[in-house]
mmCIF file of C-alpha atoms in Angstrom:
data_model
loop_
_atom_site.group_PDB
_atom_site.id
_atom_site.type_symbol
_atom_site.label_atom_id
_atom_site.label_comp_id
_atom_site.label_asym_id
_atom_site.label_seq_id
_atom_site.Cartn_x
_atom_site.Cartn_y
_atom_site.Cartn_z
ATOM 1 C CA GLY A 1 -0.363 -0.153 0.291
ATOM 2 C CA GLU A 2 1.181 3.505 -0.162
ATOM 3 C CA ASN A 3 3.197 4.907 2.476
ATOM 4 C CA VAL A 4 3.724 8.646 3.000
ATOM 5 C CA GLU A 5 6.673 10.075 4.746
ATOM 6 C CA GLN A 6 6.714 13.704 6.219
ATOM 7 C CA HIS A 7 9.315 16.061 7.450
ATOM 8 C CA PRO A 8 10.069 17.573 9.104
ATOM 9 C CA SER A 9 8.103 16.795 12.619
ATOM 10 C CA THR A 10 8.484 20.125 14.003
ATOM 11 C CA LEU A 11 8.985 23.390 12.484
ATOM 12 C CA SER A 12 9.850 26.734 14.314
ATOM 13 C CA VAL A 13 9.616 29.767 12.248
ATOM 14 C CA GLN A 14 9.444 33.924 13.069
ATOM 15 C CA GLU A 15 6.766 36.000 11.939
ATOM 16 C CA GLY A 16 6.916 37.026 8.033
ATOM 17 C CA ASP A 17 9.527 34.225 7.715
ATOM 18 C CA SER A 18 8.926 31.244 4.890
ATOM 19 C CA ALA A 19 8.004 27.685 5.721
ATOM 20 C CA VAL A 20 8.458 24.307 3.895
ATOM 21 C CA ILE A 21 7.278 21.258 4.443
ATOM 22 C CA LYS A 22 8.261 17.882 2.255
ATOM 23 C CA CYS A 23 6.602 14.677 1.679
ATOM 24 C CA THR A 24 7.786 11.606 -0.073
ATOM 25 C CA TYR A 25 5.035 8.581 -1.437
ATOM 26 C CA SER A 26 5.923 5.347 -2.773
ATOM 27 C CA ASP A 27 2.835 4.772 -4.679
ATOM 28 C CA SER A 28 3.747 5.794 -8.326
ATOM 29 C CA ALA A 29 0.162 5.285 -9.263
ATOM 30 C CA SER A 30 -1.134 8.137 -6.790
ATOM 31 C CA ASN A 31 -2.467 11.081 -8.510
ATOM 32 C CA TYR A 32 -4.096 13.447 -5.694
ATOM 33 C CA PHE A 33 -1.789 15.068 -2.974
ATOM 34 C CA PRO A 34 -3.952 17.117 -0.712
ATOM 35 C CA TRP A 35 -2.940 19.126 2.511
ATOM 36 C CA TYR A 36 -4.731 19.081 5.666
ATOM 37 C CA LYS A 37 -3.962 21.937 8.711
ATOM 38 C CA GLN A 38 -5.132 20.972 11.915
ATOM 39 C CA GLU A 39 -5.531 23.512 15.354
ATOM 40 C CA LEU A 40 -5.522 22.279 18.208
ATOM 41 C CA GLY A 41 -8.564 20.264 18.960
ATOM 42 C CA LYS A 42 -10.257 20.880 15.593
ATOM 43 C CA ARG A 43 -11.161 19.168 12.509
ATOM 44 C CA PRO A 44 -8.485 18.911 9.678
ATOM 45 C CA GLN A 45 -9.283 21.280 7.396
ATOM 46 C CA LEU A 46 -8.419 21.365 3.358
ATOM 47 C CA ILE A 47 -5.766 23.971 2.527
ATOM 48 C CA ILE A 48 -4.833 23.295 -0.584
ATOM 49 C CA ASP A 49 -4.200 20.329 -3.152
ATOM 50 C CA ILE A 50 -2.593 19.154 -6.399
ATOM 51 C CA ARG A 51 -3.130 16.696 -9.021
ATOM 52 C CA SER A 52 -0.753 14.515 -10.720
ATOM 53 C CA ASN A 53 -1.136 16.594 -14.532
ATOM 54 C CA VAL A 54 0.158 19.719 -12.755
ATOM 55 C CA GLY A 55 3.702 20.811 -11.127
ATOM 56 C CA GLU A 56 2.643 23.695 -9.041
ATOM 57 C CA LYS A 57 -0.145 25.264 -7.621
ATOM 58 C CA LYS A 58 -0.972 28.697 -5.723
ATOM 59 C CA ASP A 59 -3.292 29.892 -3.611
ATOM 60 C CA GLN A 60 -2.529 33.649 -1.780
ATOM 61 C CA ARG A 61 0.521 32.913 0.697
ATOM 62 C CA ILE A 62 0.461 29.073 0.143
ATOM 63 C CA ALA A 63 1.747 26.979 -2.521
ATOM 64 C CA VAL A 64 2.455 23.353 -3.643
ATOM 65 C CA THR A 65 4.872 21.658 -5.916
ATOM 66 C CA LEU A 66 4.994 18.094 -7.066
ATOM 67 C CA ASN A 67 7.794 16.206 -8.407
ATOM 68 C CA LYS A 68 6.220 12.893 -9.823
ATOM 69 C CA THR A 69 9.292 11.450 -11.339
ATOM 70 C CA ALA A 70 11.175 11.748 -7.532
ATOM 71 C CA LYS A 71 7.544 11.087 -5.589
ATOM 72 C CA HIS A 72 8.095 14.124 -3.753
ATOM 73 C CA PHE A 73 5.696 16.916 -2.535
ATOM 74 C CA SER A 74 5.859 19.985 -0.832
ATOM 75 C CA LEU A 75 3.960 22.769 1.108
ATOM 76 C CA HIS A 76 5.254 26.083 0.973
ATOM 77 C CA ILE A 77 3.900 29.108 3.276
ATOM 78 C CA THR A 78 5.442 32.563 2.729
ATOM 79 C CA GLU A 79 5.122 35.722 5.030
ATOM 80 C CA THR A 80 4.244 33.202 8.189
ATOM 81 C CA GLN A 81 1.507 34.957 10.528
ATOM 82 C CA PRO A 82 0.573 33.634 14.103
ATOM 83 C CA GLU A 83 -2.645 32.216 12.876
ATOM 84 C CA ASP A 84 -0.518 29.642 10.674
ATOM 85 C CA SER A 85 0.765 27.841 14.001
ATOM 86 C CA ALA A 86 -1.001 24.386 13.596
ATOM 87 C CA VAL A 87 -0.068 20.506 12.657
ATOM 88 C CA TYR A 88 -0.297 20.120 8.418
ATOM 89 C CA PHE A 89 -0.441 17.127 7.211
ATOM 90 C CA CYS A 90 0.000 15.725 3.601
ATOM 91 C CA ALA A 91 -1.498 12.851 2.130
ATOM 92 C CA ALA A 92 -1.625 10.892 -0.972
ATOM 93 C CA ILE A 93 -4.460 9.233 -3.024
ATOM 94 C CA ARG A 94 -4.211 6.843 -6.091
ATOM 95 C CA ASN A 95 -7.978 7.633 -7.032
ATOM 96 C CA SER A 96 -11.015 9.558 -6.174
ATOM 97 C CA GLY A 97 -13.461 7.508 -3.736
ATOM 98 C CA TYR A 98 -10.696 5.993 -1.855
ATOM 99 C CA ALA A 99 -9.005 6.635 1.261
ATOM 100 C CA LEU A 100 -6.417 9.286 2.074
ATOM 101 C CA ASN A 101 -2.650 8.078 3.168
ATOM 102 C CA PHE A 102 -1.309 10.375 5.835
ATOM 103 C CA GLY A 103 2.168 11.504 6.651
ATOM 104 C CA LYS A 104 2.482 11.705 10.583
ATOM 105 C CA GLY A 105 1.968 15.469 10.350
ATOM 106 C CA THR A 106 4.249 18.520 11.024
ATOM 107 C CA SER A 107 3.545 21.009 14.189
ATOM 108 C CA LEU A 108 4.327 24.368 12.915
ATOM 109 C CA LEU A 109 4.964 27.261 15.474
ATOM 110 C CA VAL A 110 5.033 30.932 14.107
ATOM 111 C CA THR A 111 6.266 33.262 16.612
ATOM 112 C CA PRO A 112 6.055 36.853 16.562
ATOM 113 C CA GLU B 1 -23.566 24.460 3.658
ATOM 114 C CA ALA B 2 -24.051 22.204 6.786
ATOM 115 C CA GLY B 3 -20.333 20.264 7.111
ATOM 116 C CA VAL B 4 -19.983 16.665 8.722
ATOM 117 C CA ALA B 5 -21.673 16.308 12.109
ATOM 118 C CA GLN B 6 -20.457 14.117 14.924
ATOM 119 C CA SER B 7 -21.421 13.004 18.400
ATOM 120 C CA PRO B 8 -20.705 12.997 21.163
ATOM 121 C CA ARG B 9 -17.790 15.209 20.949
ATOM 122 C CA TYR B 10 -16.099 13.475 23.642
ATOM 123 C CA LYS B 11 -16.266 10.075 25.855
ATOM 124 C CA ILE B 12 -14.315 8.640 28.727
ATOM 125 C CA ILE B 13 -15.061 4.874 30.018
ATOM 126 C CA GLU B 14 -13.241 2.465 31.173
ATOM 127 C CA LYS B 15 -11.881 -0.630 29.578
ATOM 128 C CA ARG B 16 -14.102 -3.199 28.586
ATOM 129 C CA GLN B 17 -16.640 -1.114 28.476
ATOM 130 C CA SER B 18 -18.582 -0.498 25.142
ATOM 131 C CA VAL B 19 -19.214 2.815 23.120
ATOM 132 C CA ALA B 20 -20.746 4.022 19.935
ATOM 133 C CA PHE B 21 -20.081 6.992 18.013
ATOM 134 C CA TRP B 22 -22.235 8.893 15.263
ATOM 135 C CA CYS B 23 -21.602 10.356 12.482
ATOM 136 C CA ASN B 24 -24.054 12.464 9.842
ATOM 137 C CA PRO B 25 -22.197 13.369 6.376
ATOM 138 C CA ILE B 26 -22.614 16.221 4.197
ATOM 139 C CA SER B 27 -26.018 16.016 2.247
ATOM 140 C CA GLY B 28 -25.450 14.081 -0.691
ATOM 141 C CA HIS B 29 -22.088 12.944 -0.048
ATOM 142 C CA ALA B 30 -22.124 8.797 -1.213
ATOM 143 C CA THR B 31 -18.730 7.949 0.270
ATOM 144 C CA LEU B 32 -17.745 7.987 3.970
ATOM 145 C CA TYR B 33 -15.221 7.317 6.119
ATOM 146 C CA TRP B 34 -14.347 6.253 9.800
ATOM 147 C CA TYR B 35 -10.717 7.490 10.331
ATOM 148 C CA GLN B 36 -8.766 6.967 14.005
ATOM 149 C CA GLN B 37 -6.329 9.368 14.717
ATOM 150 C CA ILE B 38 -4.048 8.568 17.869
ATOM 151 C CA LEU B 39 -2.139 11.681 19.689
ATOM 152 C CA GLY B 40 0.849 12.563 17.384
ATOM 153 C CA GLN B 41 -0.113 10.687 13.930
ATOM 154 C CA GLY B 42 -1.829 11.482 11.320
ATOM 155 C CA PRO B 43 -5.359 9.977 10.468
ATOM 156 C CA LYS B 44 -5.304 6.459 9.898
ATOM 157 C CA LEU B 45 -8.569 4.848 7.966
ATOM 158 C CA LEU B 46 -10.661 2.226 9.611
ATOM 159 C CA ILE B 47 -13.243 1.716 7.326
ATOM 160 C CA GLN B 48 -15.030 3.461 4.624
ATOM 161 C CA PHE B 49 -18.353 3.271 3.012
ATOM 162 C CA GLN B 50 -19.711 3.615 -0.850
ATOM 163 C CA ASN B 51 -23.402 4.534 0.174
ATOM 164 C CA ASN B 52 -24.466 1.493 2.700
ATOM 165 C CA GLY B 53 -21.664 -0.989 1.131
ATOM 166 C CA VAL B 54 -17.987 -1.054 2.727
ATOM 167 C CA VAL B 55 -15.417 -0.534 0.559
ATOM 168 C CA ASP B 56 -12.347 -1.078 2.493
ATOM 169 C CA ASP B 57 -12.306 -2.438 5.965
ATOM 170 C CA SER B 58 -9.046 -4.083 5.968
ATOM 171 C CA GLN B 59 -7.525 -2.075 8.956
ATOM 172 C CA LEU B 60 -10.576 -2.298 11.289
ATOM 173 C CA PRO B 61 -10.164 -4.453 14.307
ATOM 174 C CA LYS B 62 -12.991 -6.679 13.596
ATOM 175 C CA ASP B 63 -12.656 -8.378 17.048
ATOM 176 C CA ARG B 64 -13.872 -5.142 18.742
ATOM 177 C CA PHE B 65 -15.019 -2.830 15.995
ATOM 178 C CA SER B 66 -18.135 -2.968 13.951
ATOM 179 C CA ALA B 67 -19.346 -0.330 11.703
ATOM 180 C CA GLU B 68 -22.712 0.066 9.543
ATOM 181 C CA ARG B 69 -24.323 3.039 7.603
ATOM 182 C CA LEU B 70 -27.748 1.796 7.333
ATOM 183 C CA LYS B 71 -29.605 3.671 4.559
ATOM 184 C CA GLY B 72 -26.524 5.007 2.863
ATOM 185 C CA VAL B 73 -26.453 8.056 5.193
ATOM 186 C CA ASP B 74 -25.787 8.340 8.777
ATOM 187 C CA SER B 75 -23.223 5.662 10.274
ATOM 188 C CA THR B 76 -22.069 4.484 13.836
ATOM 189 C CA LEU B 77 -18.964 3.052 14.373
ATOM 190 C CA LYS B 78 -19.284 0.987 18.131
ATOM 191 C CA ILE B 79 -16.193 -0.455 20.021
ATOM 192 C CA GLN B 80 -16.648 -3.669 22.552
ATOM 193 C CA PRO B 81 -14.804 -4.344 24.471
ATOM 194 C CA ALA B 82 -12.346 -1.220 24.410
ATOM 195 C CA LYS B 83 -8.873 -1.441 25.614
ATOM 196 C CA LEU B 84 -6.601 1.502 26.438
ATOM 197 C CA GLU B 85 -4.954 1.325 22.745
ATOM 198 C CA ASP B 86 -8.149 2.573 21.763
ATOM 199 C CA SER B 87 -7.965 6.046 22.913
ATOM 200 C CA ALA B 88 -7.753 8.236 20.321
ATOM 201 C CA VAL B 89 -10.166 10.821 17.901
ATOM 202 C CA TYR B 90 -12.451 9.143 15.689
ATOM 203 C CA LEU B 91 -13.455 11.038 12.965
ATOM 204 C CA CYS B 92 -15.491 10.654 10.277
ATOM 205 C CA ALA B 93 -15.233 12.121 6.343
ATOM 206 C CA SER B 94 -17.479 12.282 3.484
ATOM 207 C CA SER B 95 -16.767 13.110 0.067
ATOM 208 C CA GLU B 96 -18.210 12.941 -2.925
ATOM 209 C CA GLY B 97 -15.168 13.154 -5.556
ATOM 210 C CA GLU B 98 -11.746 13.586 -4.078
ATOM 211 C CA THR B 99 -11.969 16.466 -1.868
ATOM 212 C CA GLN B 100 -13.069 15.007 2.036
ATOM 213 C CA TYR B 101 -14.453 17.054 4.559
ATOM 214 C CA PHE B 102 -13.872 15.988 7.975
ATOM 215 C CA GLY B 103 -16.168 16.296 11.023
ATOM 216 C CA PRO B 104 -14.894 17.571 14.671
ATOM 217 C CA GLY B 105 -14.291 14.217 15.755
ATOM 218 C CA THR B 106 -15.171 12.283 18.542
ATOM 219 C CA ARG B 107 -12.367 12.630 21.544
ATOM 220 C CA LEU B 108 -12.377 8.903 23.319
ATOM 221 C CA LEU B 109 -10.090 8.364 26.491
ATOM 222 C CA VAL B 110 -10.016 4.570 27.639
ATOM 223 C CA LEU B 111 -9.011 4.425 31.356
#
């Protein structure tokens, strides 16, 4: 089955700096890669996703890049703000309608 | 648009007791998932339904966990008997297509 590795497990940055979280996947047939943000005690919420036919996608301060050959994808957050502090999960899925395979999460702390 | 609803939000039980969780997915979503999220880890699939049929229950500990989705809408997840290692957040999600929407979860503590 699919195995998703996520690094780093914790990340601390100063407000205004950029943050990068990286994930690798094992199943070359995976074609959908969402990122979820989970604040303490709350539900995971989708913040951005990318499909295998696209190399990069951007939404305001958040971007995701995908390298299919190397089987890795990354989340980039620019101009970080304290409210970006949360746990971020990457995931991979082969086809629509299948369960997500999650990484172990990255705890991001943005200090003022 | 209403999101995925779950109840109860919190539950504390003693080991060997039974417990049940309820999920109401987003209206019209055919696919429903139950995930288990242990502290410090990503969610792990327990069972997936398509309408009222089971698609994947390969990671469900069937000797103690059961789930049903009658009429293809609401779903219940039951644990009987509970073990200490079942302490976790149980997340329900639904989808129509690729994007999965999560409920707030039920936080279970087994003493």
